[in-house]
Amino acid sequence: MSIVSKRVLVTGGAGFLGSHLCERLVDAGHDVLCVDNYYTGRRSNVAHLLDSDRFEILRHDVTFSLFVEVDEIYNLACPASPVHYQHDPVQTTKTSVHGAINMLGLAKRTGAKIFQASTSEVYGDPTVHPQTEEYWGNVNPIGIRSCYDEGKRCAETLFFDYYRQHQLQIKVARIFNTYGPRMHPADGRVVSNFIVQALRGDPITIYGEGQQTRSFCYRDDLVEGFIRLMDTPAEVTGPINLGNPVEFTMLELAQNVIDLTGTSSKLTFQPLPADDPKQRQPDISKAKKYLDWEPKVKLREGLTHTIAYFEQLLKEID
């Protein structure tokens, strides 16, 4: 059966996840418009797509209106690591809130189906474990992470109000920790931090005692989840958790990175940052039910691919 080609807008399309999504959509035969202001995205992430007549890129900030004709919108635009979103917290909130308003307005005008890349950060420092979509969260509204947490929560509010008030076709995914090639080496996320430190022989920084947990989903699995959610019937709006339910402590992650890189790096311990969640693990029952989706890539396999990417990148940088 031939695939019907669609006009697809991906905001944040030159970022870590956006670039892989653009690649998948182009490979599937769709016409893709990648929009990015390059705050954290990089043109090099999509440079290999520029020769395709199905791909175009536009430098644009989603906090300003955009007038294009599209069938589907994937709204991924927003810095997603604490280092980047805390650098300009006001702009981070604007990107989540104004960006959502502008993209929802575009979807309303064009009749496009629209996907929101939300986050597990809407759960804050959870008191329920693992986290289901029905959990309302334990979020500090005035802390240093609030620009991201509350910005994404407000974006979800807007999506569901547009759905109820204007009957928009919406899809909301709550993304848990994701890793893989094209992560920014200075994004401050734990996987990239550990790998870069290990490859350079620097001490590996553990915050607190290293017993806080995260669940790591490889980028290919996550992008597959995006596409499956977008393709669900109209009544499936989400929010739906997308992430790997297998939980690791920071010490376990660090040991895996040390083993796979063969580094001589030692562990160094620093105070735990403010509002850093102690546990983060998704309940993916809904993803299994509605998307027939669950992660396939094991942590050590994904880390092997990611380490190879950073080895090559550091050669070019260093």
Short mmCIF file of C-alpha atoms in Angstrom, two decimals:
data_model
loop_
_atom_site.label_atom_id
_atom_site.label_comp_id
_atom_site.label_asym_id
_atom_site.label_seq_id
_atom_site.Cartn_x
_atom_site.Cartn_y
_atom_site.Cartn_z
CA MET A 1 0.00 0.00 0.00
CA SER A 2 1.44 3.39 -0.98
CA ILE A 3 1.88 6.04 1.73
CA VAL A 4 -0.04 9.30 1.26
CA SER A 5 2.50 12.10 1.35
CA LYS A 6 1.73 14.77 3.94
CA ARG A 7 3.08 18.26 4.54
CA VAL A 8 4.60 18.07 8.02
CA LEU A 9 5.95 20.91 10.16
CA VAL A 10 8.49 20.02 12.86
CA THR A 11 9.31 22.85 15.27
CA GLY A 12 12.65 22.39 16.99
CA GLY A 13 13.46 20.26 13.98
CA ALA A 14 17.23 20.83 14.12
CA GLY A 15 17.44 19.61 17.71
CA PHE A 16 18.43 16.24 19.08
CA LEU A 17 15.03 14.57 18.73
CA GLY A 18 13.61 16.87 16.06
CA SER A 19 16.37 16.05 13.59
CA HIS A 20 15.77 12.30 13.93
CA LEU A 21 12.04 12.85 13.52
CA CYS A 22 12.62 14.91 10.35
CA GLU A 23 14.80 12.11 9.01
CA ARG A 24 12.14 9.48 9.67
CA LEU A 25 9.41 11.57 8.05
CA VAL A 26 11.47 12.33 4.93
CA ASP A 27 12.37 8.65 4.61
CA ALA A 28 8.65 7.83 4.83
CA GLY A 29 7.95 10.05 1.81
CA HIS A 30 6.53 13.15 3.51
CA ASP A 31 7.34 16.79 2.75
CA VAL A 32 8.98 18.20 5.87
CA LEU A 33 9.40 21.82 6.95
CA CYS A 34 11.96 22.02 9.75
CA VAL A 35 11.65 25.19 11.87
CA ASP A 36 14.33 26.09 14.42
CA ASN A 37 15.90 29.24 15.87
CA TYR A 38 19.14 27.34 16.65
CA TYR A 39 19.08 28.23 20.34
CA THR A 40 19.96 24.62 21.14
CA GLY A 41 19.40 22.99 17.74
CA ARG A 42 22.22 22.77 15.21
CA ARG A 43 22.09 23.05 11.45
CA SER A 44 24.63 20.22 11.23
CA ASN A 45 21.99 17.85 12.67
CA VAL A 46 19.92 18.15 9.48
CA ALA A 47 22.63 19.06 6.96
CA HIS A 48 22.40 15.59 5.39
CA LEU A 49 18.73 16.23 4.56
CA LEU A 50 19.25 19.50 2.69
CA ASP A 51 19.73 17.80 -0.68
CA SER A 52 16.32 16.15 -0.46
CA ASP A 53 13.53 17.85 -2.38
CA ARG A 54 11.20 16.70 0.41
CA PHE A 55 12.99 18.75 3.08
CA GLU A 56 13.33 22.46 3.76
CA ILE A 57 14.53 24.42 6.77
CA LEU A 58 13.43 27.80 8.11
CA ARG A 59 15.12 29.83 10.85
CA HIS A 60 12.19 30.97 12.98
CA ASP A 61 11.29 31.45 16.65
CA VAL A 62 7.93 29.89 17.55
CA THR A 63 7.16 32.71 19.96
CA PHE A 64 6.26 34.62 16.78
CA SER A 65 3.42 33.66 14.45
CA LEU A 66 4.11 31.42 11.47
CA PHE A 67 1.96 31.28 8.35
CA VAL A 68 2.44 28.09 6.34
CA GLU A 69 0.20 25.38 4.88
CA VAL A 70 0.63 22.00 6.59
CA ASP A 71 -1.28 18.80 7.35
CA GLU A 72 0.51 17.87 10.59
CA ILE A 73 2.52 19.73 13.21
CA TYR A 74 5.02 18.23 15.63
CA ASN A 75 5.72 20.90 18.26
CA LEU A 76 9.12 20.05 19.74
CA ALA A 77 10.51 23.59 20.09
CA CYS A 78 11.88 24.24 23.59
CA PRO A 79 15.25 23.84 25.30
CA ALA A 80 14.95 20.59 27.25
CA SER A 81 18.03 20.40 29.48
CA PRO A 82 18.38 22.32 32.77
CA VAL A 83 21.58 24.06 31.63
CA HIS A 84 19.83 25.48 28.57
CA TYR A 85 16.36 26.20 29.90
CA GLN A 86 17.69 27.88 33.07
CA HIS A 87 20.03 30.12 31.04
CA ASP A 88 17.07 32.24 29.89
CA PRO A 89 14.08 31.11 31.98
CA VAL A 90 11.71 33.82 30.75
CA GLN A 91 12.34 32.86 27.13
CA THR A 92 11.89 29.18 28.06
CA THR A 93 8.41 29.88 29.44
CA LYS A 94 7.58 32.01 26.39
CA THR A 95 8.69 29.21 24.07
CA SER A 96 6.42 26.70 25.79
CA VAL A 97 3.40 28.97 26.20
CA HIS A 98 3.53 31.45 23.32
CA GLY A 99 4.90 28.71 21.08
CA ALA A 100 1.96 26.47 21.92
CA ILE A 101 -0.51 29.31 21.28
CA ASN A 102 1.05 30.08 17.90
CA MET A 103 1.22 26.46 16.76
CA LEU A 104 -2.32 25.74 17.97
CA GLY A 105 -3.49 28.81 16.10
CA LEU A 106 -1.77 27.52 12.97
CA ALA A 107 -3.40 24.10 13.44
CA LYS A 108 -6.79 25.75 13.88
CA ARG A 109 -6.40 27.79 10.68
CA THR A 110 -5.14 24.89 8.54
CA GLY A 111 -7.09 22.03 10.14
CA ALA A 112 -3.80 20.28 10.89
CA LYS A 113 -3.36 17.52 13.43
CA ILE A 114 -0.93 18.72 16.11
CA PHE A 115 1.47 16.85 18.41
CA GLN A 116 2.88 18.34 21.61
CA ALA A 117 6.21 17.14 22.98
CA SER A 118 5.45 17.44 26.68
CA THR A 119 7.66 16.02 29.40
CA SER A 120 7.86 13.85 32.49
CA GLU A 121 8.86 17.09 34.25
CA VAL A 122 5.13 17.84 34.55
CA TYR A 123 5.20 15.27 37.38
CA GLY A 124 7.87 17.27 39.26
CA ASP A 125 9.45 15.35 42.14
CA PRO A 126 6.81 12.60 42.14
CA THR A 127 5.17 11.17 45.24
CA VAL A 128 3.67 8.37 43.10
CA HIS A 129 5.92 5.72 41.58
CA PRO A 130 5.91 4.77 38.76
CA GLN A 131 4.12 7.76 37.26
CA THR A 132 0.83 7.26 35.44
CA GLU A 133 -0.82 9.86 33.23
CA GLU A 134 -3.53 10.36 35.88
CA TYR A 135 -0.97 11.65 38.42
CA TRP A 136 -1.18 15.45 38.71
CA GLY A 137 2.38 15.96 39.87
CA ASN A 138 4.36 17.53 42.71
CA VAL A 139 5.82 20.65 41.12
CA ASN A 140 7.41 23.74 42.65
CA PRO A 141 5.84 26.67 40.75
CA ILE A 142 8.55 29.19 41.76
CA GLY A 143 11.73 27.10 41.67
CA ILE A 144 14.64 27.27 39.25
CA ARG A 145 13.17 24.47 37.11
CA SER A 146 9.68 26.02 37.01
CA CYS A 147 10.19 27.82 33.71
CA TYR A 148 10.31 24.42 32.02
CA ASP A 149 8.00 22.38 34.29
CA GLU A 150 5.22 24.95 34.47
CA GLY A 151 5.69 26.08 30.87
CA LYS A 152 5.06 22.54 29.68
CA ARG A 153 2.12 22.12 32.06
CA CYS A 154 0.55 25.32 30.71
CA ALA A 155 1.13 24.12 27.14
CA GLU A 156 -0.81 20.93 27.94
CA THR A 157 -3.63 23.09 29.33
CA LEU A 158 -3.74 25.07 26.09
CA PHE A 159 -3.76 21.92 23.97
CA PHE A 160 -6.72 20.44 25.80
CA ASP A 161 -8.63 23.73 25.84
CA TYR A 162 -8.16 24.05 22.05
CA TYR A 163 -9.34 20.45 21.77
CA ARG A 164 -12.48 21.10 23.82
CA GLN A 165 -13.23 24.60 22.52
CA HIS A 166 -12.17 24.29 18.86
CA GLN A 167 -12.25 20.50 18.30
CA LEU A 168 -8.59 20.43 17.23
CA GLN A 169 -6.98 17.04 16.66
CA ILE A 170 -4.33 16.94 19.38
CA LYS A 171 -1.73 14.39 20.47
CA VAL A 172 0.18 14.94 23.72
CA ALA A 173 3.23 12.84 24.64
CA ARG A 174 5.01 13.05 27.98
CA ILE A 175 8.65 12.28 27.23
CA PHE A 176 10.88 10.65 29.82
CA ASN A 177 14.70 10.72 29.76
CA THR A 178 15.94 10.08 26.24
CA TYR A 179 19.48 9.74 24.90
CA GLY A 180 21.38 8.94 21.72
CA PRO A 181 23.52 10.42 18.94
CA ARG A 182 23.11 14.18 18.29
CA MET A 183 22.70 15.06 21.94
CA HIS A 184 24.44 18.36 22.61
CA PRO A 185 27.77 17.70 24.40
CA ALA A 186 27.19 20.63 26.79
CA ASP A 187 23.50 20.12 27.51
CA GLY A 188 24.08 19.12 31.13
CA ARG A 189 22.02 15.92 30.87
CA VAL A 190 23.33 12.98 32.79
CA VAL A 191 24.05 10.64 29.84
CA SER A 192 25.97 13.23 27.82
CA ASN A 193 27.74 14.49 30.96
CA PHE A 194 28.94 11.04 31.97
CA ILE A 195 30.05 10.07 28.46
CA VAL A 196 31.93 13.30 27.73
CA GLN A 197 33.63 13.22 31.14
CA ALA A 198 34.59 9.56 30.68
CA LEU A 199 35.97 10.06 27.16
CA ARG A 200 38.06 13.03 28.32
CA GLY A 201 39.28 11.19 31.41
CA ASP A 202 37.71 13.79 33.69
CA PRO A 203 36.06 12.92 37.01
CA ILE A 204 32.46 11.75 36.55
CA THR A 205 30.15 14.04 38.49
CA ILE A 206 27.54 12.37 40.69
CA TYR A 207 25.00 14.59 42.43
CA GLY A 208 23.91 13.60 45.92
CA GLU A 209 24.72 9.97 46.70
CA GLY A 210 23.85 8.76 43.20
CA GLN A 211 20.80 6.81 44.36
CA GLN A 212 18.29 8.94 42.46
CA THR A 213 16.84 6.99 39.55
CA ARG A 214 16.03 7.66 35.92
CA SER A 215 14.65 5.55 33.06
CA PHE A 216 16.55 5.93 29.79
CA CYS A 217 14.87 5.58 26.39
CA TYR A 218 16.96 5.40 23.21
CA ARG A 219 16.11 8.03 20.59
CA ASP A 220 14.96 5.55 17.88
CA ASP A 221 12.40 4.02 20.21
CA LEU A 222 11.07 7.43 21.20
CA VAL A 223 10.70 8.73 17.63
CA GLU A 224 8.79 5.55 16.76
CA GLY A 225 6.46 6.39 19.65
CA PHE A 226 5.93 9.92 18.28
CA ILE A 227 4.90 8.63 14.87
CA ARG A 228 2.62 5.94 16.28
CA LEU A 229 0.87 8.47 18.52
CA MET A 230 0.35 10.89 15.62
CA ASP A 231 -1.20 8.07 13.59
CA THR A 232 -3.78 7.07 16.23
CA PRO A 233 -7.52 7.74 15.79
CA ALA A 234 -8.82 11.22 16.72
CA GLU A 235 -10.21 10.07 20.06
CA VAL A 236 -6.69 9.17 21.29
CA THR A 237 -5.45 12.56 22.49
CA GLY A 238 -3.09 11.55 25.27
CA PRO A 239 -1.36 12.53 27.38
CA ILE A 240 0.60 9.33 26.91
CA ASN A 241 3.88 8.53 28.65
CA LEU A 242 6.74 7.66 26.30
CA GLY A 243 9.85 6.33 27.97
CA ASN A 244 11.65 3.23 29.15
CA PRO A 245 10.19 1.71 32.33
CA VAL A 246 13.50 0.04 33.27
CA GLU A 247 14.95 2.08 36.15
CA PHE A 248 18.64 2.77 36.88
CA THR A 249 20.39 4.67 39.66
CA MET A 250 22.95 7.30 38.68
CA LEU A 251 25.68 5.08 40.10
CA GLU A 252 24.54 2.20 37.86
CA LEU A 253 24.54 4.47 34.82
CA ALA A 254 28.02 5.76 35.66
CA GLN A 255 29.35 2.20 36.01
CA ASN A 256 27.91 1.26 32.61
CA VAL A 257 29.60 4.26 31.00
CA ILE A 258 32.91 3.45 32.71
CA ASP A 259 32.74 -0.17 31.52
CA LEU A 260 31.87 0.72 27.92
CA THR A 261 34.42 3.52 27.51
CA GLY A 262 37.23 1.82 29.41
CA THR A 263 37.97 5.14 31.08
CA SER A 264 40.19 5.67 34.09
CA SER A 265 37.82 8.40 35.32
CA LYS A 266 36.89 8.34 39.00
CA LEU A 267 33.61 9.40 40.56
CA THR A 268 33.26 12.77 42.26
CA PHE A 269 30.26 13.71 44.40
CA GLN A 270 28.53 17.12 44.44
CA PRO A 271 25.45 18.46 46.29
CA LEU A 272 22.08 17.58 44.77
CA PRO A 273 20.63 20.49 42.69
CA ALA A 274 17.41 22.18 43.86
CA ASP A 275 14.16 20.38 42.97
CA ASP A 276 16.04 17.49 41.32
CA PRO A 277 13.58 14.56 41.21
CA LYS A 278 14.62 11.53 43.27
CA GLN A 279 12.71 9.02 41.14
CA ARG A 280 11.51 9.05 37.56
CA GLN A 281 9.92 6.00 35.94
CA PRO A 282 7.05 5.90 33.46
CA ASP A 283 4.03 3.65 33.55
CA ILE A 284 3.66 2.92 29.82
CA SER A 285 0.46 0.88 29.99
CA LYS A 286 -1.37 3.38 27.76
CA ALA A 287 1.43 3.42 25.17
CA LYS A 288 1.26 -0.37 25.00
CA LYS A 289 -2.54 -0.33 24.72
CA TYR A 290 -3.09 2.51 22.25
CA LEU A 291 0.19 2.53 20.28
CA ASP A 292 1.33 -1.10 20.58
CA TRP A 293 4.61 0.51 21.63
CA GLU A 294 7.36 -0.23 24.10
CA PRO A 295 11.13 0.39 23.96
CA LYS A 296 13.26 -2.25 22.27
CA VAL A 297 16.83 -0.92 22.70
CA LYS A 298 18.61 -1.98 25.91
CA LEU A 299 20.68 0.57 27.82
CA ARG A 300 24.12 -0.84 27.02
CA GLU A 301 23.29 -1.13 23.32
CA GLY A 302 22.07 2.46 23.18
CA LEU A 303 25.06 3.70 25.18
CA THR A 304 27.42 1.97 22.74
CA HIS A 305 25.93 3.93 19.80
CA THR A 306 25.95 7.16 21.81
CA ILE A 307 29.55 6.76 22.96
CA ALA A 308 30.67 6.17 19.35
CA TYR A 309 28.92 9.41 18.33
CA PHE A 310 30.59 11.43 21.09
CA GLU A 311 34.00 9.91 20.37
CA GLN A 312 33.80 11.25 16.81
CA LEU A 313 32.33 14.59 17.91
CA LEU A 314 35.04 15.20 20.52
CA LYS A 315 37.74 14.50 17.94
CA GLU A 316 36.28 17.33 15.85
CA ILE A 317 35.86 19.68 18.84
CA ASP A 318 39.12 18.91 20.70
#
